[in-house]
């Protein structure tokens, strides 16, 4: 598929099902957390799925390998939303994925309440508390809660997912207590939690959490996911997540794909 690329843009291989994605160093590129979320999320085989804070559309693209459901993504930044739309065309997935440009806090006014069977979200991790915010607006909005707060994300999930539907999120472990508190406040009951550790002896730097709308209290703590072994290469499970099957050897990977 011939899709226009603008200066600074490139296409990267998503390493599965021949999928490719448009990226640029001028905006925030996806990293491991998005890939882990797309693999971790509990999603239906059919129905409707929504990805909040979709960025350049990596999670919707990856979810097409796991379900036949209709998938939507919403992104507040026009440039990223445009990149996501062109990546959908690049992969001939226009009949499977719809990318919206807009504010997730206002989406319910367009769709109505409870229209989705599952929601995924990789929100900005850092609250606005005086920390240093990068000058690049695209990077700053991806990292810091400039466009939405954690509470606003959770509130939007509750409004948009149906009763009994699932909400899956990737975030920083330091905010897990806040995440659980907000989810319960807005009738999302945590059901599965998994911590991601860079190495077995290091503390977790990511957490994956799945909640059920109007569910009963009953949470499972899954085995930890270890990224690198002692030789600095991906552990077998990470290789499976990225490539489908772990090769005999692999070069050390840094952040991202």
PDB file of C-alpha atoms in Angstrom:
ATOM      1  CA  UNK A   1       0.000   0.000   0.000  1.00  0.00           C
ATOM      2  CA  UNK A   2       1.434   3.365  -1.061  1.00  0.00           C
ATOM      3  CA  UNK A   3       0.958   5.863   1.785  1.00  0.00           C
ATOM      4  CA  UNK A   4       2.411   9.356   1.890  1.00  0.00           C
ATOM      5  CA  UNK A   5       5.228   9.950   4.388  1.00  0.00           C
ATOM      6  CA  UNK A   6       6.129  13.443   5.529  1.00  0.00           C
ATOM      7  CA  UNK A   7       9.675  14.698   6.229  1.00  0.00           C
ATOM      8  CA  UNK A   8      11.210  12.964   9.289  1.00  0.00           C
ATOM      9  CA  UNK A   9       8.735  10.073   9.058  1.00  0.00           C
ATOM     10  CA  UNK A  10       9.632   6.427   8.536  1.00  0.00           C
ATOM     11  CA  UNK A  11       7.880   3.055   8.611  1.00  0.00           C
ATOM     12  CA  UNK A  12       8.916   0.520  11.243  1.00  0.00           C
ATOM     13  CA  UNK A  13       8.254  -3.207  11.336  1.00  0.00           C
ATOM     14  CA  UNK A  14       5.993  -4.340  14.199  1.00  0.00           C
ATOM     15  CA  UNK A  15       7.611  -7.786  13.949  1.00  0.00           C
ATOM     16  CA  UNK A  16       4.321  -9.689  13.734  1.00  0.00           C
ATOM     17  CA  UNK A  17       1.774 -10.437  10.988  1.00  0.00           C
ATOM     18  CA  UNK A  18       3.706  -8.204   8.531  1.00  0.00           C
ATOM     19  CA  UNK A  19       2.375  -5.095  10.281  1.00  0.00           C
ATOM     20  CA  UNK A  20       4.140  -1.769   9.822  1.00  0.00           C
ATOM     21  CA  UNK A  21       3.708   1.588  11.560  1.00  0.00           C
ATOM     22  CA  UNK A  22       4.543   5.187  10.697  1.00  0.00           C
ATOM     23  CA  UNK A  23       6.833   6.872  13.220  1.00  0.00           C
ATOM     24  CA  UNK A  24       8.903  10.041  13.607  1.00  0.00           C
ATOM     25  CA  UNK A  25      11.554  11.156  16.065  1.00  0.00           C
ATOM     26  CA  UNK A  26       9.745  14.496  16.244  1.00  0.00           C
ATOM     27  CA  UNK A  27       6.825  12.908  18.117  1.00  0.00           C
ATOM     28  CA  UNK A  28       6.612  10.249  20.800  1.00  0.00           C
ATOM     29  CA  UNK A  29       7.269   6.785  19.354  1.00  0.00           C
ATOM     30  CA  UNK A  30       5.694   3.750  20.961  1.00  0.00           C
ATOM     31  CA  UNK A  31       7.734   1.620  23.326  1.00  0.00           C
ATOM     32  CA  UNK A  32       7.552  -1.710  25.134  1.00  0.00           C
ATOM     33  CA  UNK A  33       4.671  -0.719  27.398  1.00  0.00           C
ATOM     34  CA  UNK A  34       2.276  -0.442  24.444  1.00  0.00           C
ATOM     35  CA  UNK A  35       3.303  -3.868  23.116  1.00  0.00           C
ATOM     36  CA  UNK A  36       2.841  -5.453  26.546  1.00  0.00           C
ATOM     37  CA  UNK A  37      -0.569  -3.823  26.951  1.00  0.00           C
ATOM     38  CA  UNK A  38      -1.748  -5.122  23.573  1.00  0.00           C
ATOM     39  CA  UNK A  39      -0.729  -8.655  24.579  1.00  0.00           C
ATOM     40  CA  UNK A  40      -1.991  -8.476  28.191  1.00  0.00           C
ATOM     41  CA  UNK A  41      -5.446  -6.971  27.637  1.00  0.00           C
ATOM     42  CA  UNK A  42      -8.475  -9.198  27.934  1.00  0.00           C
ATOM     43  CA  UNK A  43     -10.416  -8.601  24.712  1.00  0.00           C
ATOM     44  CA  UNK A  44     -13.443 -10.274  23.128  1.00  0.00           C
ATOM     45  CA  UNK A  45     -13.263 -12.217  19.859  1.00  0.00           C
ATOM     46  CA  UNK A  46     -15.978  -9.928  18.464  1.00  0.00           C
ATOM     47  CA  UNK A  47     -17.723  -6.736  19.512  1.00  0.00           C
ATOM     48  CA  UNK A  48     -16.207  -3.266  19.992  1.00  0.00           C
ATOM     49  CA  UNK A  49     -12.845  -2.295  21.480  1.00  0.00           C
ATOM     50  CA  UNK A  50     -11.581   1.212  22.238  1.00  0.00           C
ATOM     51  CA  UNK A  51      -7.993   2.331  22.741  1.00  0.00           C
ATOM     52  CA  UNK A  52      -7.641   5.624  24.634  1.00  0.00           C
ATOM     53  CA  UNK A  53      -4.520   7.800  24.223  1.00  0.00           C
ATOM     54  CA  UNK A  54      -3.842   5.797  21.073  1.00  0.00           C
ATOM     55  CA  UNK A  55      -0.852   7.871  19.906  1.00  0.00           C
ATOM     56  CA  UNK A  56       0.274   6.636  16.504  1.00  0.00           C
ATOM     57  CA  UNK A  57      -2.084   3.677  16.698  1.00  0.00           C
ATOM     58  CA  UNK A  58       0.235   0.859  17.726  1.00  0.00           C
ATOM     59  CA  UNK A  59      -2.180  -0.835  20.156  1.00  0.00           C
ATOM     60  CA  UNK A  60      -5.108  -1.013  17.694  1.00  0.00           C
ATOM     61  CA  UNK A  61      -2.774  -2.394  15.038  1.00  0.00           C
ATOM     62  CA  UNK A  62      -1.480  -5.118  17.356  1.00  0.00           C
ATOM     63  CA  UNK A  63      -4.950  -5.977  18.634  1.00  0.00           C
ATOM     64  CA  UNK A  64      -6.035  -6.927  15.097  1.00  0.00           C
ATOM     65  CA  UNK A  65      -3.823 -10.009  15.461  1.00  0.00           C
ATOM     66  CA  UNK A  66      -5.896 -11.209  18.447  1.00  0.00           C
ATOM     67  CA  UNK A  67      -9.532 -10.467  17.596  1.00  0.00           C
ATOM     68  CA  UNK A  68     -12.060  -9.866  14.845  1.00  0.00           C
ATOM     69  CA  UNK A  69     -13.730  -7.120  16.887  1.00  0.00           C
ATOM     70  CA  UNK A  70     -14.150  -3.594  15.550  1.00  0.00           C
ATOM     71  CA  UNK A  71     -11.373  -1.456  17.035  1.00  0.00           C
ATOM     72  CA  UNK A  72     -11.344   2.291  17.607  1.00  0.00           C
ATOM     73  CA  UNK A  73      -8.617   4.596  18.850  1.00  0.00           C
ATOM     74  CA  UNK A  74      -8.829   8.186  20.043  1.00  0.00           C
ATOM     75  CA  UNK A  75      -5.925  10.655  20.100  1.00  0.00           C
ATOM     76  CA  UNK A  76      -6.005  14.324  21.066  1.00  0.00           C
ATOM     77  CA  UNK A  77      -2.893  15.349  19.081  1.00  0.00           C
ATOM     78  CA  UNK A  78      -3.759  15.969  15.392  1.00  0.00           C
ATOM     79  CA  UNK A  79      -0.359  14.937  14.066  1.00  0.00           C
ATOM     80  CA  UNK A  80      -0.374  11.609  15.890  1.00  0.00           C
ATOM     81  CA  UNK A  81      -3.984  10.907  14.928  1.00  0.00           C
ATOM     82  CA  UNK A  82      -3.066  11.521  11.280  1.00  0.00           C
ATOM     83  CA  UNK A  83      -0.071   9.179  11.554  1.00  0.00           C
ATOM     84  CA  UNK A  84      -2.297   6.517  13.089  1.00  0.00           C
ATOM     85  CA  UNK A  85      -4.854   6.845  10.286  1.00  0.00           C
ATOM     86  CA  UNK A  86      -2.157   6.515   7.637  1.00  0.00           C
ATOM     87  CA  UNK A  87      -0.734   3.458   9.422  1.00  0.00           C
ATOM     88  CA  UNK A  88      -4.194   1.883   9.265  1.00  0.00           C
ATOM     89  CA  UNK A  89      -4.243   2.483   5.507  1.00  0.00           C
ATOM     90  CA  UNK A  90      -0.654   1.255   5.202  1.00  0.00           C
ATOM     91  CA  UNK A  91      -1.771  -2.105   6.611  1.00  0.00           C
ATOM     92  CA  UNK A  92      -5.085  -2.206   4.666  1.00  0.00           C
ATOM     93  CA  UNK A  93      -7.033  -2.307   7.930  1.00  0.00           C
ATOM     94  CA  UNK A  94      -9.583   0.431   7.207  1.00  0.00           C
ATOM     95  CA  UNK A  95     -12.420  -2.072   7.658  1.00  0.00           C
ATOM     96  CA  UNK A  96     -11.117  -3.069  11.119  1.00  0.00           C
ATOM     97  CA  UNK A  97      -9.824   0.143  12.744  1.00  0.00           C
ATOM     98  CA  UNK A  98     -11.293   3.628  13.134  1.00  0.00           C
ATOM     99  CA  UNK A  99      -9.055   6.413  14.463  1.00  0.00           C
ATOM    100  CA  UNK A 100     -10.737   9.448  16.006  1.00  0.00           C
ATOM    101  CA  UNK A 101      -9.062  12.776  16.655  1.00  0.00           C
ATOM    102  CA  UNK A 102     -10.460  14.240  19.851  1.00  0.00           C
ATOM    103  CA  UNK A 103     -10.546  14.521  23.623  1.00  0.00           C
ATOM    104  CA  UNK A 104     -11.251  11.264  25.453  1.00  0.00           C
ATOM    105  CA  UNK A 105     -13.075  13.259  28.128  1.00  0.00           C
ATOM    106  CA  UNK A 106     -15.692  14.257  25.545  1.00  0.00           C
ATOM    107  CA  UNK A 107     -15.972  11.027  23.564  1.00  0.00           C
ATOM    108  CA  UNK A 108     -19.029   9.794  25.458  1.00  0.00           C
ATOM    109  CA  UNK A 109     -20.967  12.736  24.027  1.00  0.00           C
ATOM    110  CA  UNK A 110     -20.352  11.257  20.562  1.00  0.00           C
ATOM    111  CA  UNK A 111     -20.694   7.527  21.262  1.00  0.00           C
ATOM    112  CA  UNK A 112     -23.047   7.366  24.230  1.00  0.00           C
ATOM    113  CA  UNK A 113     -22.475   5.445  27.480  1.00  0.00           C
ATOM    114  CA  UNK A 114     -21.362   1.834  27.652  1.00  0.00           C
ATOM    115  CA  UNK A 115     -20.765   1.245  23.960  1.00  0.00           C
ATOM    116  CA  UNK A 116     -17.532  -0.782  24.207  1.00  0.00           C
ATOM    117  CA  UNK A 117     -16.857  -4.352  25.300  1.00  0.00           C
ATOM    118  CA  UNK A 118     -13.239  -3.627  26.202  1.00  0.00           C
ATOM    119  CA  UNK A 119     -10.981  -0.602  26.584  1.00  0.00           C
ATOM    120  CA  UNK A 120      -7.199  -0.361  26.565  1.00  0.00           C
ATOM    121  CA  UNK A 121      -5.216   2.673  27.676  1.00  0.00           C
ATOM    122  CA  UNK A 122      -1.558   3.654  27.939  1.00  0.00           C
ATOM    123  CA  UNK A 123      -1.985   7.085  29.569  1.00  0.00           C
ATOM    124  CA  UNK A 124       0.599   9.752  30.409  1.00  0.00           C
ATOM    125  CA  UNK A 125       2.467   8.528  33.474  1.00  0.00           C
ATOM    126  CA  UNK A 126       3.570  11.746  35.152  1.00  0.00           C
ATOM    127  CA  UNK A 127       1.285  14.129  37.051  1.00  0.00           C
ATOM    128  CA  UNK A 128       1.806  17.881  36.792  1.00  0.00           C
ATOM    129  CA  UNK A 129       3.649  18.407  40.058  1.00  0.00           C
ATOM    130  CA  UNK A 130       6.438  20.770  39.093  1.00  0.00           C
ATOM    131  CA  UNK A 131       8.638  18.140  37.451  1.00  0.00           C
ATOM    132  CA  UNK A 132      10.669  19.107  34.411  1.00  0.00           C
ATOM    133  CA  UNK A 133       8.508  18.998  31.270  1.00  0.00           C
ATOM    134  CA  UNK A 134      10.261  18.658  27.937  1.00  0.00           C
ATOM    135  CA  UNK A 135       9.953  21.548  25.493  1.00  0.00           C
ATOM    136  CA  UNK A 136       8.692  19.307  22.662  1.00  0.00           C
ATOM    137  CA  UNK A 137       4.901  19.467  23.037  1.00  0.00           C
ATOM    138  CA  UNK A 138       4.327  16.026  21.520  1.00  0.00           C
ATOM    139  CA  UNK A 139       6.740  14.353  23.944  1.00  0.00           C
ATOM    140  CA  UNK A 140       5.457  16.367  26.914  1.00  0.00           C
ATOM    141  CA  UNK A 141       1.825  15.391  26.292  1.00  0.00           C
ATOM    142  CA  UNK A 142       2.758  11.723  25.980  1.00  0.00           C
ATOM    143  CA  UNK A 143       4.619  11.728  29.310  1.00  0.00           C
ATOM    144  CA  UNK A 144       2.792  14.292  31.445  1.00  0.00           C
ATOM    145  CA  UNK A 145      -0.884  14.751  32.307  1.00  0.00           C
ATOM    146  CA  UNK A 146      -1.298  17.844  30.151  1.00  0.00           C
ATOM    147  CA  UNK A 147      -4.314  16.631  28.177  1.00  0.00           C
ATOM    148  CA  UNK A 148      -5.957  14.467  30.844  1.00  0.00           C
ATOM    149  CA  UNK A 149      -5.389  13.355  34.417  1.00  0.00           C
ATOM    150  CA  UNK A 150      -5.396   9.773  35.643  1.00  0.00           C
ATOM    151  CA  UNK A 151      -8.790  10.362  37.255  1.00  0.00           C
ATOM    152  CA  UNK A 152     -10.207  11.705  33.993  1.00  0.00           C
ATOM    153  CA  UNK A 153      -8.920   8.622  32.147  1.00  0.00           C
ATOM    154  CA  UNK A 154     -10.533   6.259  34.651  1.00  0.00           C
ATOM    155  CA  UNK A 155     -13.764   8.254  34.579  1.00  0.00           C
ATOM    156  CA  UNK A 156     -13.847   8.095  30.771  1.00  0.00           C
ATOM    157  CA  UNK A 157     -13.307   4.324  30.877  1.00  0.00           C
ATOM    158  CA  UNK A 158     -16.269   3.878  33.213  1.00  0.00           C
ATOM    159  CA  UNK A 159     -18.534   5.939  31.000  1.00  0.00           C
ATOM    160  CA  UNK A 160     -17.521   4.212  27.781  1.00  0.00           C
ATOM    161  CA  UNK A 161     -17.252   0.515  28.728  1.00  0.00           C
ATOM    162  CA  UNK A 162     -20.367  -1.606  29.200  1.00  0.00           C
ATOM    163  CA  UNK A 163     -21.227  -3.261  32.502  1.00  0.00           C
ATOM    164  CA  UNK A 164     -19.176  -6.452  32.614  1.00  0.00           C
ATOM    165  CA  UNK A 165     -16.684  -5.048  30.107  1.00  0.00           C
ATOM    166  CA  UNK A 166     -12.934  -4.981  30.705  1.00  0.00           C
ATOM    167  CA  UNK A 167     -10.521  -2.057  31.059  1.00  0.00           C
ATOM    168  CA  UNK A 168      -6.793  -2.744  30.702  1.00  0.00           C
ATOM    169  CA  UNK A 169      -4.099  -0.216  31.569  1.00  0.00           C
ATOM    170  CA  UNK A 170      -0.308  -0.023  31.673  1.00  0.00           C
ATOM    171  CA  UNK A 171       1.246   2.441  34.093  1.00  0.00           C
ATOM    172  CA  UNK A 172       4.032   2.986  36.624  1.00  0.00           C
ATOM    173  CA  UNK A 173       4.007   0.875  39.820  1.00  0.00           C
ATOM    174  CA  UNK A 174       4.495   4.007  41.927  1.00  0.00           C
ATOM    175  CA  UNK A 175       0.908   5.000  41.107  1.00  0.00           C
ATOM    176  CA  UNK A 176      -0.734   1.607  41.592  1.00  0.00           C
ATOM    177  CA  UNK A 177      -2.393   2.585  44.855  1.00  0.00           C
ATOM    178  CA  UNK A 178      -3.906   5.637  43.199  1.00  0.00           C
ATOM    179  CA  UNK A 179      -5.009   3.592  40.190  1.00  0.00           C
ATOM    180  CA  UNK A 180      -6.800   0.978  42.305  1.00  0.00           C
ATOM    181  CA  UNK A 181      -8.448   3.648  44.445  1.00  0.00           C
ATOM    182  CA  UNK A 182      -9.737   5.544  41.416  1.00  0.00           C
ATOM    183  CA  UNK A 183     -10.891   2.416  39.621  1.00  0.00           C
ATOM    184  CA  UNK A 184     -12.958   1.336  42.602  1.00  0.00           C
ATOM    185  CA  UNK A 185     -14.339   4.837  43.039  1.00  0.00           C
ATOM    186  CA  UNK A 186     -15.595   4.676  39.458  1.00  0.00           C
ATOM    187  CA  UNK A 187     -16.951   1.097  39.623  1.00  0.00           C
ATOM    188  CA  UNK A 188     -14.028  -0.616  37.914  1.00  0.00           C
ATOM    189  CA  UNK A 189     -12.937  -3.611  39.988  1.00  0.00           C
ATOM    190  CA  UNK A 190      -9.297  -4.725  39.503  1.00  0.00           C
ATOM    191  CA  UNK A 191      -9.125  -8.375  38.475  1.00  0.00           C
ATOM    192  CA  UNK A 192      -5.596  -9.029  37.174  1.00  0.00           C
ATOM    193  CA  UNK A 193      -2.324  -7.299  38.041  1.00  0.00           C
ATOM    194  CA  UNK A 194       1.101  -8.082  36.651  1.00  0.00           C
ATOM    195  CA  UNK A 195       4.376  -6.336  37.426  1.00  0.00           C
ATOM    196  CA  UNK A 196       7.096  -5.954  34.786  1.00  0.00           C
ATOM    197  CA  UNK A 197      10.724  -6.024  35.959  1.00  0.00           C
ATOM    198  CA  UNK A 198      13.753  -5.001  33.840  1.00  0.00           C
ATOM    199  CA  UNK A 199      15.692  -7.888  35.438  1.00  0.00           C
ATOM    200  CA  UNK A 200      14.803 -10.494  38.047  1.00  0.00           C
ATOM    201  CA  UNK A 201      16.725  -8.719  40.834  1.00  0.00           C
ATOM    202  CA  UNK A 202      15.396  -5.219  40.049  1.00  0.00           C
ATOM    203  CA  UNK A 203      12.151  -3.662  41.209  1.00  0.00           C
ATOM    204  CA  UNK A 204       9.260  -3.346  38.776  1.00  0.00           C
ATOM    205  CA  UNK A 205       9.160  -0.356  36.413  1.00  0.00           C
ATOM    206  CA  UNK A 206       5.774  -1.117  34.819  1.00  0.00           C
ATOM    207  CA  UNK A 207       2.474  -2.565  35.977  1.00  0.00           C
ATOM    208  CA  UNK A 208      -0.324  -4.044  33.879  1.00  0.00           C
ATOM    209  CA  UNK A 209      -3.789  -3.962  35.417  1.00  0.00           C
ATOM    210  CA  UNK A 210      -7.141  -5.195  34.165  1.00  0.00           C
ATOM    211  CA  UNK A 211     -10.462  -4.231  35.757  1.00  0.00           C
ATOM    212  CA  UNK A 212     -14.064  -5.307  35.275  1.00  0.00           C
ATOM    213  CA  UNK A 213     -16.893  -2.782  35.117  1.00  0.00           C
ATOM    214  CA  UNK A 214     -19.260  -3.471  38.047  1.00  0.00           C
ATOM    215  CA  UNK A 215     -17.242  -6.544  39.040  1.00  0.00           C
ATOM    216  CA  UNK A 216     -16.963  -8.085  42.498  1.00  0.00           C
ATOM    217  CA  UNK A 217     -13.717  -7.839  44.532  1.00  0.00           C
ATOM    218  CA  UNK A 218     -11.439 -10.720  43.486  1.00  0.00           C
ATOM    219  CA  UNK A 219      -7.977  -9.750  42.250  1.00  0.00           C
ATOM    220  CA  UNK A 220      -5.244 -12.070  40.950  1.00  0.00           C
ATOM    221  CA  UNK A 221      -1.556 -11.165  41.143  1.00  0.00           C
ATOM    222  CA  UNK A 222       0.059 -12.830  38.136  1.00  0.00           C
ATOM    223  CA  UNK A 223       3.683 -14.031  38.021  1.00  0.00           C
ATOM    224  CA  UNK A 224       6.139 -11.205  37.305  1.00  0.00           C
ATOM    225  CA  UNK A 225       7.247 -10.560  33.741  1.00  0.00           C
ATOM    226  CA  UNK A 226      11.034 -10.300  33.461  1.00  0.00           C
ATOM    227  CA  UNK A 227      12.365  -8.357  30.488  1.00  0.00           C
ATOM    228  CA  UNK A 228      16.130  -9.102  30.356  1.00  0.00           C
ATOM    229  CA  UNK A 229      18.141 -12.080  31.510  1.00  0.00           C
ATOM    230  CA  UNK A 230      21.587 -11.796  33.087  1.00  0.00           C
ATOM    231  CA  UNK A 231      23.215 -11.573  29.636  1.00  0.00           C
ATOM    232  CA  UNK A 232      21.154  -8.487  28.750  1.00  0.00           C
ATOM    233  CA  UNK A 233      18.940 -10.137  26.125  1.00  0.00           C
ATOM    234  CA  UNK A 234      15.189 -10.544  26.149  1.00  0.00           C
ATOM    235  CA  UNK A 235      13.854 -13.413  28.233  1.00  0.00           C
ATOM    236  CA  UNK A 236      11.953 -16.100  26.367  1.00  0.00           C
ATOM    237  CA  UNK A 237       8.505 -14.702  27.157  1.00  0.00           C
ATOM    238  CA  UNK A 238       9.476 -11.246  25.868  1.00  0.00           C
ATOM    239  CA  UNK A 239      10.779 -12.784  22.666  1.00  0.00           C
ATOM    240  CA  UNK A 240       7.463 -14.587  22.278  1.00  0.00           C
ATOM    241  CA  UNK A 241       5.522 -11.356  22.837  1.00  0.00           C
ATOM    242  CA  UNK A 242       7.511  -9.479  20.195  1.00  0.00           C
ATOM    243  CA  UNK A 243       8.239 -12.158  17.628  1.00  0.00           C
ATOM    244  CA  UNK A 244       5.910 -15.055  18.282  1.00  0.00           C
ATOM    245  CA  UNK A 245       8.771 -17.476  18.937  1.00  0.00           C
ATOM    246  CA  UNK A 246      12.077 -17.006  20.742  1.00  0.00           C
ATOM    247  CA  UNK A 247      15.067 -17.437  18.410  1.00  0.00           C
ATOM    248  CA  UNK A 248      18.163 -19.298  19.559  1.00  0.00           C
ATOM    249  CA  UNK A 249      19.971 -16.009  20.232  1.00  0.00           C
ATOM    250  CA  UNK A 250      19.164 -12.316  20.133  1.00  0.00           C
ATOM    251  CA  UNK A 251      21.031  -9.068  20.369  1.00  0.00           C
ATOM    252  CA  UNK A 252      20.470  -6.857  23.400  1.00  0.00           C
ATOM    253  CA  UNK A 253      17.442  -4.598  23.014  1.00  0.00           C
ATOM    254  CA  UNK A 254      16.994  -1.167  24.509  1.00  0.00           C
ATOM    255  CA  UNK A 255      13.723   0.779  24.937  1.00  0.00           C
ATOM    256  CA  UNK A 256      11.149   0.200  22.246  1.00  0.00           C
ATOM    257  CA  UNK A 257      11.182  -2.407  19.487  1.00  0.00           C
TER     258      UNK A 257
END
